[in-house]
Coordinates of C-alpha atoms in Angstrom, one line a residue:
M1 CA 123.8 116.7 160.8
A2 CA 124.6 117.8 164.3
A3 CA 122.1 119.9 166.4
H4 CA 123.2 123.4 167.9
F5 CA 121.5 123.3 171.1
G6 CA 120.1 126.7 172.0
R7 CA 121.2 129.0 174.9
L8 CA 120.1 127.9 178.6
R9 CA 118.1 130.6 180.1
K10 CA 118.4 131.0 183.9
G11 CA 116.8 128.9 186.0
A12 CA 119.5 126.0 185.8
T13 CA 122.2 126.5 188.0
T14 CA 124.9 126.3 185.6
T15 CA 125.2 125.4 181.8
A16 CA 127.0 122.2 182.7
V17 CA 124.1 121.2 184.8
A18 CA 121.8 122.1 182.5
A19 CA 123.3 119.8 179.8
V20 CA 123.4 117.2 181.8
A21 CA 119.9 117.2 182.4
V22 CA 118.9 117.4 178.5
A23 CA 121.2 114.6 177.9
A24 CA 119.6 112.4 180.5
L25 CA 116.2 113.4 179.2
S26 CA 117.3 112.7 175.4
A27 CA 118.8 109.4 176.5
S28 CA 115.5 108.3 178.6
Q29 CA 113.5 108.9 175.6
A30 CA 115.6 108.1 172.3
P31 CA 115.8 104.6 171.4
G32 CA 117.9 103.9 168.3
V33 CA 116.2 104.0 164.9
T34 CA 115.1 100.9 162.7
T35 CA 113.2 100.8 159.7
D36 CA 110.4 98.0 159.6
D37 CA 109.3 96.1 156.0
L38 CA 106.9 99.0 155.1
G39 CA 109.9 101.1 154.9
R40 CA 108.9 103.4 157.5
Q41 CA 111.2 104.5 160.4
S42 CA 110.1 103.2 163.9
A43 CA 112.1 103.1 167.4
G44 CA 112.8 100.6 169.9
A45 CA 116.0 98.7 168.6
A46 CA 119.5 99.7 167.7
Q47 CA 120.1 101.0 164.0
P48 CA 121.9 98.0 161.6
S49 CA 124.9 99.6 160.1
G50 CA 124.5 99.9 156.6
D51 CA 120.7 99.5 156.3
A52 CA 119.7 100.8 152.8
N53 CA 116.3 102.1 154.4
T54 CA 117.7 104.4 156.7
G55 CA 119.4 106.7 154.1
G56 CA 117.9 108.1 150.9
E57 CA 117.6 111.8 149.5
G58 CA 115.5 113.0 152.9
G59 CA 112.3 111.4 154.2
G60 CA 109.4 112.1 156.1
A61 CA 107.0 114.9 156.0
T62 CA 109.9 117.6 155.9
G63 CA 112.3 115.5 153.7
D64 CA 114.4 115.9 156.9
S65 CA 114.9 119.7 156.6
P66 CA 116.5 121.6 158.9
Y67 CA 115.0 122.4 162.4
Y68 CA 115.5 125.0 165.6
T69 CA 117.3 123.4 167.9
D70 CA 116.7 125.9 171.0
L71 CA 115.5 124.0 173.9
P72 CA 112.7 124.8 176.3
P73 CA 113.9 126.3 180.0
L74 CA 114.8 124.1 182.8
K75 CA 112.8 125.7 185.5
S76 CA 114.2 125.4 189.0
P77 CA 111.8 125.2 191.8
N78 CA 112.1 129.0 192.5
P79 CA 112.8 130.7 189.4
S80 CA 115.0 133.5 189.5
P81 CA 113.3 136.9 188.6
S82 CA 114.5 139.1 185.6
A83 CA 113.8 142.3 184.7
S84 CA 112.5 143.2 181.2
P85 CA 115.0 145.7 179.3
T86 CA 112.4 147.7 177.7
T87 CA 109.9 148.4 180.6
G88 CA 111.9 147.1 183.7
T89 CA 109.0 145.1 184.8
T90 CA 109.8 142.3 186.6
V91 CA 108.9 138.8 185.0
S92 CA 109.9 135.0 185.7
V93 CA 112.3 133.4 183.5
G94 CA 110.8 130.8 180.8
E95 CA 107.2 132.2 181.2
A96 CA 107.4 133.8 177.7
E97 CA 108.5 130.6 176.3
A98 CA 105.1 128.8 177.5
G99 CA 102.9 131.3 175.6
I100 CA 101.5 130.2 172.0
P101 CA 100.0 132.5 170.0
A102 CA 96.2 132.4 170.2
T103 CA 95.6 131.4 166.3
V104 CA 98.1 128.7 166.5
L105 CA 97.0 127.3 169.7
D106 CA 93.4 126.9 168.8
A107 CA 94.6 125.3 165.5
Y108 CA 96.8 122.5 167.2
K109 CA 93.5 121.9 169.7
K110 CA 91.1 121.5 166.6
A111 CA 93.4 119.2 165.2
E112 CA 93.2 117.3 168.3
A113 CA 89.7 117.1 168.5
E114 CA 89.1 116.0 164.8
L115 CA 91.3 113.4 165.1
R116 CA 90.1 112.3 168.3
S117 CA 87.0 111.9 166.3
S118 CA 88.3 110.1 163.4
K119 CA 91.1 108.1 164.5
P120 CA 90.2 107.9 168.3
G121 CA 93.0 105.1 169.0
C122 CA 96.2 107.5 167.9
N123 CA 95.5 109.5 171.4
L124 CA 97.3 112.4 169.2
P125 CA 98.2 115.1 172.4
W126 CA 98.1 118.6 171.0
Q127 CA 101.3 119.5 173.0
L128 CA 103.1 117.1 170.3
L129 CA 102.2 119.6 167.2
A130 CA 102.9 122.4 169.6
A131 CA 106.5 120.9 170.0
I132 CA 106.8 119.9 166.4
G133 CA 105.5 123.4 165.2
K134 CA 107.8 124.9 167.6
V135 CA 110.8 123.3 166.3
E136 CA 110.0 123.4 162.6
S137 CA 108.7 127.2 162.5
G138 CA 108.6 128.8 165.8
Q139 CA 105.1 128.4 166.1
A140 CA 104.7 130.2 162.6
R141 CA 107.4 132.8 163.2
G142 CA 105.6 133.6 166.7
G143 CA 102.0 133.6 165.4
R144 CA 102.3 136.2 162.4
V145 CA 99.2 134.8 161.1
D146 CA 95.7 136.5 159.8
A147 CA 92.6 135.4 161.2
S148 CA 92.2 132.6 159.1
G149 CA 95.3 131.0 160.3
T150 CA 97.5 131.7 157.3
T151 CA 100.8 133.1 157.3
Y152 CA 101.4 136.8 156.0
S153 CA 104.2 135.5 154.1
P154 CA 105.2 131.9 153.0
I155 CA 107.4 130.1 155.4
L156 CA 110.0 128.0 153.3
G157 CA 112.9 125.9 154.3
P158 CA 116.1 126.0 152.4
K159 CA 116.2 124.4 149.0
L160 CA 116.7 120.6 149.0
D161 CA 119.6 120.8 146.2
G162 CA 121.8 118.4 147.9
N163 CA 124.5 121.1 149.2
G164 CA 124.3 120.0 153.1
F165 CA 120.7 118.6 152.4
A166 CA 118.8 116.1 151.3
L167 CA 118.3 116.3 147.4
I168 CA 114.9 116.5 146.0
A169 CA 114.2 117.6 142.6
D170 CA 110.9 120.0 142.3
T171 CA 107.8 117.5 142.6
D172 CA 105.1 120.7 142.1
N173 CA 106.3 122.9 139.5
G174 CA 107.1 125.4 142.0
A175 CA 103.2 125.6 143.1
Y176 CA 103.7 125.4 146.7
D177 CA 107.4 126.5 147.3
G178 CA 107.7 128.8 144.2
D179 CA 111.0 126.9 143.1
P180 CA 110.5 125.4 139.6
A181 CA 114.0 123.3 140.2
Y182 CA 114.3 122.0 143.9
D183 CA 111.7 121.3 146.7
R184 CA 111.5 123.3 149.8
A185 CA 109.9 122.5 153.0
V186 CA 106.8 124.7 153.2
G187 CA 104.6 126.5 156.1
P188 CA 104.9 126.2 159.9
M189 CA 104.7 122.3 159.9
Q190 CA 107.4 122.4 156.9
F191 CA 105.7 119.8 154.8
I192 CA 107.7 119.0 151.4
P193 CA 105.4 119.7 148.4
S194 CA 105.6 116.0 146.9
T195 CA 104.4 114.7 151.0
W196 CA 101.8 117.4 151.1
E197 CA 100.2 116.5 147.7
W198 CA 98.5 113.6 149.2
A199 CA 98.6 114.6 153.4
G200 CA 97.4 118.0 153.2
R201 CA 93.9 118.4 154.7
D202 CA 91.6 121.6 154.9
G203 CA 91.7 122.2 158.8
N204 CA 89.8 125.9 158.6
G205 CA 86.8 124.7 156.4
D206 CA 87.5 127.1 153.4
G207 CA 87.7 124.6 150.9
K208 CA 91.7 124.8 150.2
K209 CA 94.4 122.7 151.7
D210 CA 97.3 125.3 152.3
P211 CA 100.6 124.2 153.7
N212 CA 101.0 128.2 154.9
N213 CA 97.6 127.8 156.8
V214 CA 98.1 126.7 160.2
Y215 CA 95.0 124.8 160.5
D216 CA 95.3 122.9 157.7
A217 CA 98.8 122.2 158.4
A218 CA 98.1 121.3 162.2
L219 CA 95.5 118.9 161.0
A220 CA 97.6 117.6 158.0
A221 CA 100.8 117.2 160.5
G222 CA 98.3 115.2 163.1
H223 CA 96.9 112.3 160.3
Y224 CA 100.5 112.1 159.3
L225 CA 101.6 111.2 162.9
C226 CA 98.9 109.1 163.6
R227 CA 99.5 106.8 160.0
F228 CA 99.7 102.8 160.1
D229 CA 97.4 102.7 163.2
R230 CA 99.8 104.2 165.6
D231 CA 98.7 104.6 169.1
L232 CA 100.7 107.9 170.6
S233 CA 100.1 107.1 174.1
V234 CA 102.8 104.0 173.4
Q235 CA 106.1 105.7 173.5
S236 CA 107.8 103.7 171.5
Q237 CA 105.4 104.3 168.6
M238 CA 105.2 108.2 169.2
N239 CA 108.9 107.9 168.9
A240 CA 108.8 106.2 165.7
A241 CA 106.1 108.8 164.1
I242 CA 108.1 111.6 165.5
L243 CA 110.9 110.0 163.6
N244 CA 109.1 109.4 160.5
Y245 CA 108.4 113.1 160.4
N246 CA 112.1 114.1 160.7
N247 CA 114.5 111.1 160.6
S248 CA 117.2 112.6 163.0
T249 CA 117.7 111.2 166.6
E250 CA 118.7 115.0 167.8
Y251 CA 115.1 116.1 166.1
L252 CA 113.5 113.6 168.1
N253 CA 115.2 114.6 171.4
T254 CA 114.4 118.0 170.9
V255 CA 110.7 117.6 169.9
L256 CA 110.2 115.4 173.2
S257 CA 112.1 117.9 175.5
W258 CA 109.0 120.6 174.4
L259 CA 106.4 118.3 174.4
E260 CA 107.4 117.3 178.0
Y261 CA 107.8 121.6 179.0
Y262 CA 104.4 122.2 177.0
R263 CA 102.6 119.2 179.1
K264 CA 103.6 121.3 182.2
G265 CA 101.6 124.3 181.2
T266 CA 101.0 126.8 178.3
H267 CA 99.2 130.2 178.2
E268 CA 97.9 131.8 175.4
V269 CA 99.5 135.1 173.9
P270 CA 98.3 137.3 171.6
D271 CA 99.3 136.6 167.8
G272 CA 102.8 137.9 166.4
T273 CA 103.9 138.2 170.2
G274 CA 105.4 134.7 170.4
T275 CA 109.2 134.2 171.3
L276 CA 111.4 133.1 168.2
P277 CA 114.0 130.5 168.1
S278 CA 117.6 131.4 167.2
H279 CA 119.5 128.3 167.0
S280 CA 119.2 125.8 163.8
S281 CA 120.1 122.5 162.8
N282 CA 121.6 123.9 159.7
S283 CA 125.4 123.7 160.3
D284 CA 126.2 125.4 156.8
P285 CA 126.9 129.2 157.4
G286 CA 126.5 129.8 153.7
A287 CA 122.8 128.1 153.6
S288 CA 119.5 129.4 154.8
P289 CA 118.4 129.5 158.1
S290 CA 115.4 126.8 158.8
P291 CA 112.8 127.8 157.9
S292 CA 112.6 131.7 156.5
T293 CA 110.8 133.8 154.1
P294 CA 112.2 134.4 150.9
A295 CA 114.8 136.5 150.9
T296 CA 115.2 139.8 148.6
P297 CA 119.0 140.0 147.3
S298 CA 120.6 143.3 148.2
T299 CA 121.7 145.3 145.5
P300 CA 125.9 145.5 146.0
S301 CA 127.3 148.6 146.6
A302 CA 129.9 150.0 144.4
P303 CA 133.5 149.6 145.3
S304 CA 135.2 152.2 146.7
T305 CA 138.2 154.3 145.0
P306 CA 141.2 154.4 147.0
S307 CA 141.9 158.2 147.9
T308 CA 145.0 160.1 146.8
P309 CA 146.5 162.2 149.6
K310 CA 146.6 165.9 149.2
P311 CA 149.8 167.3 148.0
G312 CA 152.1 168.5 151.0
S313 CA 150.1 166.4 153.3
G314 CA 152.8 164.2 154.2
G315 CA 150.6 161.1 153.5
S316 CA 151.8 158.1 151.3
T317 CA 149.5 157.1 148.6
S318 CA 148.0 153.5 148.8
P319 CA 149.8 150.3 147.8
T320 CA 149.4 149.1 144.5
P321 CA 146.6 146.4 144.6
K322 CA 148.4 143.3 144.0
P323 CA 147.3 141.4 141.0
P324 CA 144.6 138.6 141.5
A325 CA 145.7 135.2 142.6
P326 CA 145.9 132.4 140.0
S327 CA 142.4 131.1 140.4
S328 CA 142.1 127.5 142.1
P329 CA 140.9 124.5 140.1
A330 CA 137.5 123.6 139.2
P331 CA 136.2 121.6 141.9
S332 CA 135.2 118.0 141.1
P333 CA 131.7 117.2 139.6
T334 CA 129.2 116.1 142.7
P335 CA 128.8 112.6 141.8
P336 CA 125.1 111.7 141.2
T337 CA 122.9 110.8 144.0
P338 CA 120.9 107.7 143.7
T339 CA 117.8 108.8 142.5
Q340 CA 119.4 110.3 139.5
T341 CA 120.7 107.0 138.6
V342 CA 117.2 105.6 138.2
D343 CA 116.4 104.8 134.5
H344 CA 113.5 103.0 135.1
L345 CA 111.1 100.8 137.2
E346 CA 111.0 96.9 136.8
D347 CA 108.2 94.7 137.9
A348 CA 109.9 92.5 141.1
N349 CA 107.9 89.2 140.6
T350 CA 104.5 90.9 142.2
G351 CA 101.9 88.1 142.8
K352 CA 98.2 88.3 141.4
L353 CA 96.3 91.1 143.1
T354 CA 92.7 89.5 144.1
A355 CA 91.2 89.7 147.6
T356 CA 87.5 89.5 148.8
A357 CA 85.8 92.4 150.3
G358 CA 86.8 92.8 153.1
S359 CA 90.0 91.3 153.4
A360 CA 93.8 91.3 152.8
F361 CA 95.5 90.6 149.6
G362 CA 97.5 87.8 149.5
A363 CA 100.2 89.5 147.4
K364 CA 102.0 92.9 147.7
V365 CA 103.4 95.3 145.0
A366 CA 107.0 94.8 144.4
V367 CA 109.0 97.0 142.1
R368 CA 113.1 97.1 141.5
A369 CA 114.6 100.7 140.8
E370 CA 117.2 100.2 137.9
S371 CA 120.0 101.8 136.2
K372 CA 120.5 101.9 132.6
A373 CA 122.5 99.1 132.9
S374 CA 119.7 97.0 134.7
K375 CA 121.4 97.3 137.9
G376 CA 119.6 97.4 141.2
V377 CA 120.0 100.9 143.0
A378 CA 119.6 101.4 146.6
K379 CA 118.5 104.2 148.5
V380 CA 115.4 105.5 146.1
R381 CA 112.3 106.7 147.4
V382 CA 109.3 105.0 145.5
R383 CA 105.6 106.1 145.6
F384 CA 102.7 103.6 145.9
T385 CA 99.4 105.3 144.8
I386 CA 96.3 103.6 144.9
I387 CA 94.2 105.1 142.1
G388 CA 90.5 104.5 140.8
D389 CA 86.7 104.1 142.3
T390 CA 87.7 101.9 145.3
D391 CA 87.6 101.9 149.3
A392 CA 90.7 99.6 149.6
T393 CA 93.8 101.1 151.4
F394 CA 97.3 100.0 152.3
T395 CA 97.6 98.8 155.8
G396 CA 97.0 101.5 158.2
G397 CA 94.3 103.2 156.1
E398 CA 96.2 105.3 153.9
S399 CA 95.9 105.5 149.9
V400 CA 99.6 106.5 149.4
A401 CA 102.9 104.8 150.9
T402 CA 106.8 106.0 150.1
V403 CA 109.0 102.9 151.0
V404 CA 113.1 103.2 150.2
T405 CA 114.5 100.5 148.1
G406 CA 116.8 98.2 149.7
S407 CA 120.1 97.1 148.8
A408 CA 119.5 95.0 145.4
G409 CA 117.3 98.3 144.7
T410 CA 113.3 96.6 145.5
A411 CA 110.7 98.2 147.0
I412 CA 107.8 96.4 148.3
A413 CA 104.3 98.3 148.9
P414 CA 102.5 97.5 152.4
A415 CA 99.9 95.1 152.3
L416 CA 96.6 96.3 150.7
V417 CA 93.2 95.7 152.6
A418 CA 90.1 95.4 150.2
G419 CA 87.0 97.6 151.5
E420 CA 83.3 96.6 150.5
K421 CA 83.5 97.8 147.1
A422 CA 83.7 95.3 144.7
G423 CA 85.8 96.0 141.1
D424 CA 89.1 96.7 139.6
F425 CA 91.4 99.3 141.0
T426 CA 95.0 100.6 140.0
V427 CA 98.5 100.7 142.2
R428 CA 100.8 103.1 140.5
A429 CA 104.5 103.0 141.6
T430 CA 106.6 105.7 140.5
V431 CA 110.3 107.3 141.9
V432 CA 109.8 110.6 144.0
G433 CA 112.1 113.3 142.7
R434 CA 112.3 111.9 139.2
V435 CA 109.8 112.6 136.2
L436 CA 109.9 108.7 134.9
G437 CA 107.3 106.3 133.7
G438 CA 105.6 104.6 136.4
L439 CA 104.1 100.8 136.7
D440 CA 100.7 100.6 137.2
Y441 CA 98.9 97.2 138.5
T442 CA 95.5 96.1 138.2
A443 CA 94.0 94.5 141.7
T444 CA 90.6 93.2 142.0
V445 CA 88.3 93.1 144.7
T446 CA 85.4 90.4 144.8
P447 CA 82.0 90.3 146.6
R448 CA 82.1 88.3 149.8
Q449 CA 80.5 85.0 149.1
A450 CA 78.6 82.5 150.6
D451 CA 78.0 78.6 149.7
T452 CA 75.5 77.4 152.2
L453 CA 72.2 78.9 153.3
T454 CA 70.1 77.2 156.3
R455 CA 67.1 78.2 158.1
T456 CA 67.6 78.8 161.7
G457 CA 64.6 77.3 162.4
D458 CA 62.3 73.9 161.1
T459 CA 58.7 75.6 161.9
A460 CA 55.9 75.1 159.4
L461 CA 55.7 78.1 157.3
T462 CA 51.6 78.2 156.8
C463 CA 48.8 80.6 156.3
V464 CA 45.3 81.2 155.4
P465 CA 44.5 83.0 152.3
G466 CA 44.0 86.7 152.7
G467 CA 46.2 86.6 156.1
E468 CA 49.8 87.1 157.0
F469 CA 52.7 84.1 157.7
A470 CA 53.2 84.4 161.6
D471 CA 56.6 83.5 161.5
Q472 CA 59.5 85.3 159.1
V473 CA 61.9 83.3 156.9
E474 CA 65.1 83.5 158.7
L475 CA 68.3 82.4 156.8
K476 CA 72.1 81.6 158.0
A477 CA 75.0 82.1 155.4
T478 CA 78.3 80.4 155.7
Y479 CA 81.4 79.7 153.5
K480 CA 83.9 77.2 154.1
G481 CA 82.2 76.6 157.3
A482 CA 82.9 80.1 158.5
V483 CA 79.8 82.4 159.2
A484 CA 79.6 84.7 155.7
G485 CA 78.7 88.1 156.7
K486 CA 77.8 91.1 154.8
V487 CA 77.1 88.7 151.7
A488 CA 74.5 90.2 149.2
A489 CA 71.4 88.5 148.8
T490 CA 68.2 88.1 146.8
A491 CA 64.7 86.6 147.6
T492 CA 62.3 85.5 145.2
L493 CA 58.9 84.0 145.0
I494 CA 59.1 81.4 142.1
K495 CA 56.6 79.6 140.2
S496 CA 58.0 76.0 140.6
A497 CA 61.2 74.4 141.4
D498 CA 62.0 74.0 138.1
D499 CA 60.8 77.7 136.9
A500 CA 62.7 80.2 138.5
T501 CA 60.9 83.4 137.3
E502 CA 58.7 85.5 139.6
N503 CA 55.3 83.9 140.6
D504 CA 52.8 86.0 140.0
K505 CA 50.2 84.7 142.9
G506 CA 50.0 83.3 146.3
P507 CA 52.3 85.0 149.1
Y508 CA 53.9 88.4 148.8
F509 CA 55.8 90.6 150.4
K510 CA 55.0 94.4 151.1
D511 CA 57.2 97.5 149.8
A512 CA 57.6 100.7 151.8
D513 CA 54.2 101.9 149.8
G514 CA 52.5 98.8 150.9
K515 CA 52.2 97.4 147.4
T516 CA 52.9 93.9 146.4
I517 CA 56.1 92.8 145.6
R518 CA 57.6 89.3 145.3
T519 CA 61.4 89.9 144.7
L520 CA 63.8 91.7 147.2
T521 CA 67.0 92.9 145.9
D522 CA 69.8 94.3 147.9
L523 CA 69.6 92.1 150.9
T524 CA 72.9 91.6 153.0
T525 CA 73.8 89.2 156.0
D526 CA 74.5 90.9 159.0
A527 CA 78.1 90.4 160.8
D528 CA 76.9 87.1 162.2
G529 CA 75.6 85.9 158.7
V530 CA 71.9 86.1 159.3
L531 CA 69.4 87.1 156.8
K532 CA 66.1 88.0 158.4
L533 CA 63.4 88.6 155.7
P534 CA 60.4 90.8 155.9
K535 CA 57.0 89.5 157.0
L536 CA 54.9 87.5 153.8
Y537 CA 51.6 88.0 153.4
A538 CA 49.1 85.6 151.0
D539 CA 46.5 86.7 148.6
D540 CA 43.1 84.5 148.0
A541 CA 45.0 81.8 146.1
T542 CA 45.7 78.1 147.8
G543 CA 48.4 75.3 147.9
T544 CA 52.2 75.1 148.3
F545 CA 54.3 78.0 147.1
L546 CA 58.2 78.0 146.8
L547 CA 60.5 81.1 148.2
R548 CA 64.2 80.9 146.6
V549 CA 66.8 83.1 147.8
N550 CA 70.8 83.1 146.6
T551 CA 73.7 84.7 147.6
T552 CA 76.8 85.9 146.0
G553 CA 78.9 82.7 146.0
G554 CA 76.2 80.1 144.8
A555 CA 74.3 79.6 148.2
V556 CA 70.7 78.7 147.3
L557 CA 67.7 77.8 149.4
T558 CA 64.4 77.0 148.6
V559 CA 61.9 77.4 151.3
E560 CA 58.1 76.3 150.9
L561 CA 54.9 78.3 151.9
K562 CA 51.8 76.8 152.2
V563 CA 48.5 78.6 152.0
A564 CA 45.1 77.1 153.2
A565 CA 41.7 77.7 154.3
A566 CA 41.7 77.1 157.9
A567 CA 39.6 73.6 159.5
S568 CA 36.2 74.1 160.2

């Protein structure tokens, strides 16, 4: 949809000059859009024609819903003064546009602070959230929020029924948007329900994730923009994040314009007094504006009865109404969307999903969206979700990823990365916007391993009865010649080389209470593969004793400990 640029205020010499300036800014910051192998949009190269991943039925956080296209004022070095029509007070043009409602501004800054702590490499500026908030909802309709940041009434975009917009069938039973038939973008940052379901955050600490709360929505938007380890201080990565939020070059240009404007200076205004945009990218005059509150239907007035002139008035009677024109033929039915033609998902040669803790999986989950005739269906959004007790994630640290099927109907999930928790978990693939059975894949994370253990020193380990060993046992673990860090190990003082049961005499360790203990569990090598055992003590028994250390992966090392009376 083509954007309708907002009116230009005083401060630009002419409308033509302003348009040229806006075009220059847009051209300098809006490269073409491409889709990478993760199914997300990025910027930096021309869009290949016919790319299956660029269409679909709406994308990103908003489902590509309409947005406000008003542009910031283009200030001249000496802004022209203008008199207020209500008070007559002279104000500088553009001053009001730089004002952001107090609660909304606080939400943006708190979201930036949280992301600075949780994802410092993202470098998210709060002004970017303000720019998106301006374009999506006019800063929560000028800051009409209560003290907790919740809008006084829900902010809803038009229903995404395919009539001039994307077609996204209901995914939340109307829980967020009140519409049980189709999805609608919700809240100050205009998240569609299916995205909010996994991207929602609790930004104000009230225990809820409410898309109509500006603190929750701003924090969710910040995390959404920072996905895939993006660094927003890099312009191309910022462009990719904005396009992923709403896949439109006009949208990108508009957001970047407001970002630049807010970076030059803003100020706080009371809640409810912010300026409201007036132009939308929605070019269909019969559709709802974006965003809006639910409209209350008006009661149609009764049709008026034609008046009959009084006798002798000289007036003529009203002409006889013409019969209604023949009805036009019914419009042709709208062809089904790609999503509506999907009958099922099929596996697309997914490999064995196994990985060692802390490493990437060698295989990726791949599925194929097929029609009843088992033909691949392109431009269908497939959601991959990690389920189970695991700390494994997709590349970028997310547990949910949405990918658009290509020309063959295939969608490949981002690479899986194993965490430190070993065990099985599930990756589920489902079609977005359809109630269809999904596909479940079992993935397995095995513990880190070591196949070799060696002592880092060669000093003999000796002690007198009742004394303590001067040197602590230090070992180094490797796996296939490489350092084996974070590998689990167990150390036991055993009876003999042929009897690995715990000894009941000789050297011993001490627990936290100072009591004798001869088996240590829950040991782990450090990042360099080094394991340093606690200090060893000796009781009154003399002789040669054995310490055995085992690691996950089968590495075993036996160390001799000698206890003998001191020489006279």
